[in-house]
Amino acid sequence: MKKLAAIYTRVALEDNKHDTALKELRQYCKSMDWDIIEYKEKPRLVKARPILDLLMHDARQKKFDVVVVWKLDRFAQSIRHLIETVTELDSYGIQFICTTEGIDTDRESPMGALLMQIMASFAELERSTMGERVRAGVAEAKRQGKHCGRPQRVFQIGRAVALQKKGWSLRQIAAELEIPVATLGEALRRVPKAPSKRSKKK
């Protein structure tokens, strides 16, 4: 069965042309004998990327097998964003390829597996560093006699679950709640699953 590739293109405000990137990405997918679905992000003055959000939503529904981009800076907003997004795609079993920078997360290849291990390590480092910052902040607040309640995100787990049931991607929910994707994923894994209707009948 042919793979279905999601081509994502985004142009900068000063370069309102998809032609070069899109042409090369189409040619690449053709050489791999993949079918294509295209996600074209238009230039915007704000950081919002509705087409990327749509792509991640479709990724969660596993509507394609691989995401293909031309350059990393046209896909991710930062290194952190790149790691979170590619890690999320990998969790759905979706391969990520950047044709001009030699990035391929195919876990069936040694290099792809190594790359994902490195990204997972960076994600873990980010979680660890954030935890240290939180603990340091709490300690300093206590030293100053301030009240230290739970982080706000703890009280929003119910909202995160509700948004997930609506089909929101982890990235969309994390952006909405202003927390890291990795933190959100870990929190959702700890949420007890509701008993099925079949179990209730018994």
C-alpha positions as a Markdown table, in Angstrom:
| # | Residue | x | y | z |
|---|---|---|---|---|
| 1 | Met | 0.0 | 0.0 | 0.0 |
| 2 | Lys | 1.3 | 3.5 | -0.9 |
| 3 | Lys | 2.2 | 5.9 | 1.8 |
| 4 | Leu | 0.2 | 9.1 | 2.0 |
| 5 | Ala | 2.5 | 12.1 | 2.5 |
| 6 | Ala | 1.4 | 15.4 | 4.1 |
| 7 | Ile | 3.3 | 18.3 | 2.5 |
| 8 | Tyr | 3.5 | 21.3 | 4.7 |
| 9 | Thr | 4.6 | 24.7 | 3.2 |
| 10 | Arg | 4.8 | 28.1 | 4.8 |
| 11 | Val | 6.2 | 31.2 | 3.2 |
| 12 | Ala | 7.6 | 34.3 | 5.0 |
| 13 | Leu | 5.9 | 37.6 | 4.6 |
| 14 | Glu | 8.7 | 38.9 | 2.5 |
| 15 | Asp | 8.6 | 35.9 | 0.2 |
| 16 | Asn | 5.1 | 35.2 | -0.9 |
| 17 | Lys | 5.8 | 32.3 | -3.1 |
| 18 | His | 5.3 | 28.6 | -2.5 |
| 19 | Asp | 6.6 | 27.5 | -5.9 |
| 20 | Thr | 10.1 | 26.5 | -5.1 |
| 21 | Ala | 9.5 | 24.6 | -2.0 |
| 22 | Leu | 6.2 | 23.0 | -3.2 |
| 23 | Lys | 7.7 | 21.9 | -6.5 |
| 24 | Glu | 10.7 | 20.2 | -4.8 |
| 25 | Leu | 8.5 | 18.6 | -2.2 |
| 26 | Arg | 6.1 | 17.2 | -4.8 |
| 27 | Gln | 9.1 | 15.9 | -6.8 |
| 28 | Tyr | 10.5 | 14.3 | -3.7 |
| 29 | Cys | 7.2 | 12.5 | -2.9 |
| 30 | Lys | 6.9 | 11.4 | -6.5 |
| 31 | Ser | 10.3 | 9.9 | -6.4 |
| 32 | Met | 9.3 | 7.9 | -3.3 |
| 33 | Asp | 6.0 | 6.9 | -5.1 |
| 34 | Trp | 3.9 | 8.4 | -2.3 |
| 35 | Asp | 0.4 | 9.9 | -2.7 |
| 36 | Ile | 0.2 | 13.6 | -1.6 |
| 37 | Ile | -2.0 | 15.8 | 0.5 |
| 38 | Glu | -1.0 | 19.5 | 0.7 |
| 39 | Tyr | -1.2 | 21.9 | 3.7 |
| 40 | Lys | -0.3 | 25.5 | 2.5 |
| 41 | Glu | 0.1 | 28.1 | 5.2 |
| 42 | Lys | -0.4 | 31.7 | 4.1 |
| 43 | Pro | 1.9 | 34.5 | 5.4 |
| 44 | Arg | 0.5 | 36.1 | 8.6 |
| 45 | Leu | 1.5 | 39.0 | 10.8 |
| 46 | Val | 0.7 | 36.9 | 13.9 |
| 47 | Lys | 2.3 | 33.7 | 15.1 |
| 48 | Ala | -0.9 | 31.7 | 14.6 |
| 49 | Arg | -0.6 | 28.8 | 12.2 |
| 50 | Pro | -4.1 | 27.4 | 11.6 |
| 51 | Ile | -2.9 | 25.1 | 8.8 |
| 52 | Leu | -0.3 | 23.6 | 11.0 |
| 53 | Asp | -2.9 | 23.1 | 13.7 |
| 54 | Leu | -5.1 | 21.4 | 11.1 |
| 55 | Leu | -2.2 | 19.2 | 10.1 |
| 56 | Met | -1.6 | 18.1 | 13.7 |
| 57 | His | -5.3 | 17.5 | 14.1 |
| 58 | Asp | -5.3 | 15.2 | 11.1 |
| 59 | Ala | -2.1 | 13.6 | 12.3 |
| 60 | Arg | -3.9 | 12.6 | 15.5 |
| 61 | Gln | -6.6 | 11.0 | 13.4 |
| 62 | Lys | -3.7 | 9.3 | 11.5 |
| 63 | Lys | -4.9 | 10.6 | 8.1 |
| 64 | Phe | -1.4 | 10.3 | 6.6 |
| 65 | Asp | 1.8 | 8.4 | 7.2 |
| 66 | Val | 4.5 | 11.0 | 6.8 |
| 67 | Val | 5.0 | 14.7 | 7.0 |
| 68 | Val | 7.4 | 16.3 | 4.5 |
| 69 | Val | 8.7 | 19.8 | 4.8 |
| 70 | Trp | 11.3 | 21.9 | 2.9 |
| 71 | Lys | 13.1 | 23.7 | 5.7 |
| 72 | Leu | 12.8 | 23.4 | 9.5 |
| 73 | Asp | 12.5 | 27.2 | 10.0 |
| 74 | Arg | 9.4 | 27.1 | 7.8 |
| 75 | Phe | 7.8 | 24.4 | 9.9 |
| 76 | Ala | 8.8 | 25.1 | 13.6 |
| 77 | Gln | 8.8 | 28.3 | 15.5 |
| 78 | Ser | 11.7 | 27.3 | 17.7 |
| 79 | Ile | 13.9 | 24.3 | 18.6 |
| 80 | Arg | 11.6 | 23.6 | 21.5 |
| 81 | His | 8.5 | 23.7 | 19.2 |
| 82 | Leu | 10.3 | 21.4 | 16.7 |
| 83 | Ile | 11.1 | 18.8 | 19.3 |
| 84 | Glu | 7.6 | 18.9 | 20.8 |
| 85 | Thr | 5.9 | 18.6 | 17.4 |
| 86 | Val | 8.1 | 16.0 | 15.9 |
| 87 | Thr | 7.9 | 13.9 | 19.1 |
| 88 | Glu | 4.1 | 14.2 | 19.0 |
| 89 | Leu | 4.1 | 13.1 | 15.4 |
| 90 | Asp | 6.3 | 10.1 | 16.3 |
| 91 | Ser | 3.8 | 9.2 | 19.1 |
| 92 | Tyr | 1.2 | 8.8 | 16.4 |
| 93 | Gly | 3.5 | 6.6 | 14.3 |
| 94 | Ile | 4.0 | 9.4 | 11.7 |
| 95 | Gln | 7.4 | 9.9 | 10.0 |
| 96 | Phe | 8.8 | 13.4 | 9.7 |
| 97 | Ile | 11.2 | 14.4 | 6.8 |
| 98 | Cys | 12.9 | 17.7 | 6.1 |
| 99 | Thr | 14.3 | 17.3 | 2.6 |
| 100 | Thr | 16.9 | 20.1 | 2.6 |
| 101 | Glu | 18.3 | 19.4 | 6.0 |
| 102 | Gly | 18.6 | 15.6 | 6.0 |
| 103 | Ile | 16.1 | 15.0 | 8.8 |
| 104 | Asp | 14.2 | 11.7 | 8.7 |
| 105 | Thr | 12.6 | 10.1 | 11.8 |
| 106 | Asp | 11.9 | 6.7 | 10.2 |
| 107 | Arg | 12.3 | 4.4 | 13.2 |
| 108 | Glu | 13.1 | 1.5 | 10.9 |
| 109 | Ser | 16.4 | 3.1 | 10.1 |
| 110 | Pro | 19.3 | 3.3 | 12.6 |
| 111 | Met | 19.7 | 7.1 | 12.1 |
| 112 | Gly | 16.0 | 7.7 | 12.4 |
| 113 | Ala | 15.8 | 5.7 | 15.7 |
| 114 | Leu | 18.9 | 7.6 | 17.0 |
| 115 | Leu | 17.4 | 11.0 | 16.1 |
| 116 | Met | 14.2 | 10.2 | 18.0 |
| 117 | Gln | 16.2 | 9.1 | 21.0 |
| 118 | Ile | 18.1 | 12.4 | 20.9 |
| 119 | Met | 14.9 | 14.4 | 20.7 |
| 120 | Ala | 13.4 | 12.4 | 23.5 |
| 121 | Ser | 16.5 | 13.2 | 25.6 |
| 122 | Phe | 16.1 | 16.9 | 24.9 |
| 123 | Ala | 12.4 | 16.7 | 25.8 |
| 124 | Glu | 13.3 | 15.0 | 29.1 |
| 125 | Leu | 16.0 | 17.6 | 29.7 |
| 126 | Glu | 13.4 | 20.4 | 29.1 |
| 127 | Arg | 11.0 | 18.7 | 31.6 |
| 128 | Ser | 13.7 | 18.3 | 34.2 |
| 129 | Thr | 14.9 | 21.9 | 33.8 |
| 130 | Met | 11.4 | 23.2 | 34.1 |
| 131 | Gly | 10.9 | 21.1 | 37.2 |
| 132 | Glu | 14.0 | 22.6 | 38.7 |
| 133 | Arg | 12.9 | 26.1 | 37.9 |
| 134 | Val | 9.5 | 25.5 | 39.5 |
| 135 | Arg | 11.0 | 24.0 | 42.6 |
| 136 | Ala | 13.5 | 26.9 | 42.9 |
| 137 | Gly | 10.6 | 29.4 | 42.5 |
| 138 | Val | 8.5 | 27.6 | 45.1 |
| 139 | Ala | 11.4 | 27.5 | 47.5 |
| 140 | Glu | 12.1 | 31.3 | 47.0 |
| 141 | Ala | 8.4 | 32.1 | 47.4 |
| 142 | Lys | 8.3 | 30.1 | 50.7 |
| 143 | Arg | 11.4 | 31.9 | 51.9 |
| 144 | Gln | 9.6 | 35.2 | 51.3 |
| 145 | Gly | 6.5 | 33.9 | 53.2 |
| 146 | Lys | 4.3 | 33.7 | 50.2 |
| 147 | His | 1.6 | 31.0 | 49.7 |
| 148 | Cys | 2.5 | 28.3 | 47.2 |
| 149 | Gly | -0.5 | 26.5 | 45.8 |
| 150 | Arg | -0.5 | 24.0 | 43.0 |
| 151 | Pro | 0.4 | 25.1 | 39.5 |
| 152 | Gln | -2.6 | 26.4 | 37.6 |
| 153 | Arg | -2.3 | 23.6 | 35.0 |
| 154 | Val | -3.3 | 21.0 | 37.6 |
| 155 | Phe | -6.7 | 22.6 | 37.9 |
| 156 | Gln | -7.1 | 22.5 | 34.1 |
| 157 | Ile | -6.7 | 18.8 | 33.5 |
| 158 | Gly | -10.4 | 18.3 | 33.2 |
| 159 | Arg | -10.5 | 21.0 | 30.5 |
| 160 | Ala | -7.6 | 19.2 | 28.7 |
| 161 | Val | -9.5 | 15.9 | 28.8 |
| 162 | Ala | -12.6 | 17.7 | 27.4 |
| 163 | Leu | -10.7 | 19.3 | 24.6 |
| 164 | Gln | -9.0 | 15.9 | 23.7 |
| 165 | Lys | -12.4 | 14.3 | 23.4 |
| 166 | Lys | -13.4 | 17.0 | 21.0 |
| 167 | Gly | -10.5 | 15.9 | 18.7 |
| 168 | Trp | -8.0 | 18.6 | 19.6 |
| 169 | Ser | -4.3 | 17.7 | 19.2 |
| 170 | Leu | -1.9 | 17.7 | 22.1 |
| 171 | Arg | -0.2 | 20.7 | 20.6 |
| 172 | Gln | -3.4 | 22.6 | 20.3 |
| 173 | Ile | -4.4 | 21.8 | 23.9 |
| 174 | Ala | -1.0 | 22.7 | 25.2 |
| 175 | Ala | -1.1 | 26.0 | 23.4 |
| 176 | Glu | -4.5 | 26.7 | 24.8 |
| 177 | Leu | -3.4 | 25.9 | 28.4 |
| 178 | Glu | 0.0 | 27.5 | 27.9 |
| 179 | Ile | 1.9 | 24.4 | 29.1 |
| 180 | Pro | 4.6 | 22.2 | 27.3 |
| 181 | Val | 3.2 | 19.3 | 25.2 |
| 182 | Ala | 5.4 | 16.8 | 27.1 |
| 183 | Thr | 3.9 | 18.0 | 30.4 |
| 184 | Leu | 0.4 | 17.7 | 29.0 |
| 185 | Gly | 1.0 | 14.2 | 27.6 |
| 186 | Glu | 2.3 | 13.0 | 31.0 |
| 187 | Ala | -0.6 | 14.5 | 32.9 |
| 188 | Leu | -3.2 | 13.0 | 30.5 |
| 189 | Arg | -1.6 | 9.5 | 30.9 |
| 190 | Arg | -2.2 | 9.8 | 34.6 |
| 191 | Val | -5.9 | 10.6 | 34.3 |
| 192 | Pro | -8.0 | 7.4 | 35.2 |
| 193 | Lys | -10.0 | 6.1 | 32.3 |
| 194 | Ala | -13.7 | 6.2 | 32.7 |
| 195 | Pro | -15.3 | 2.7 | 32.9 |
| 196 | Ser | -16.9 | 1.6 | 29.6 |
| 197 | Lys | -20.7 | 1.3 | 29.3 |
| 198 | Arg | -20.2 | -2.5 | 28.9 |
| 199 | Ser | -18.5 | -2.6 | 32.3 |
| 200 | Lys | -21.3 | -0.7 | 33.9 |
| 201 | Lys | -23.9 | -3.1 | 32.6 |
| 202 | Lys | -22.1 | -6.0 | 34.3 |
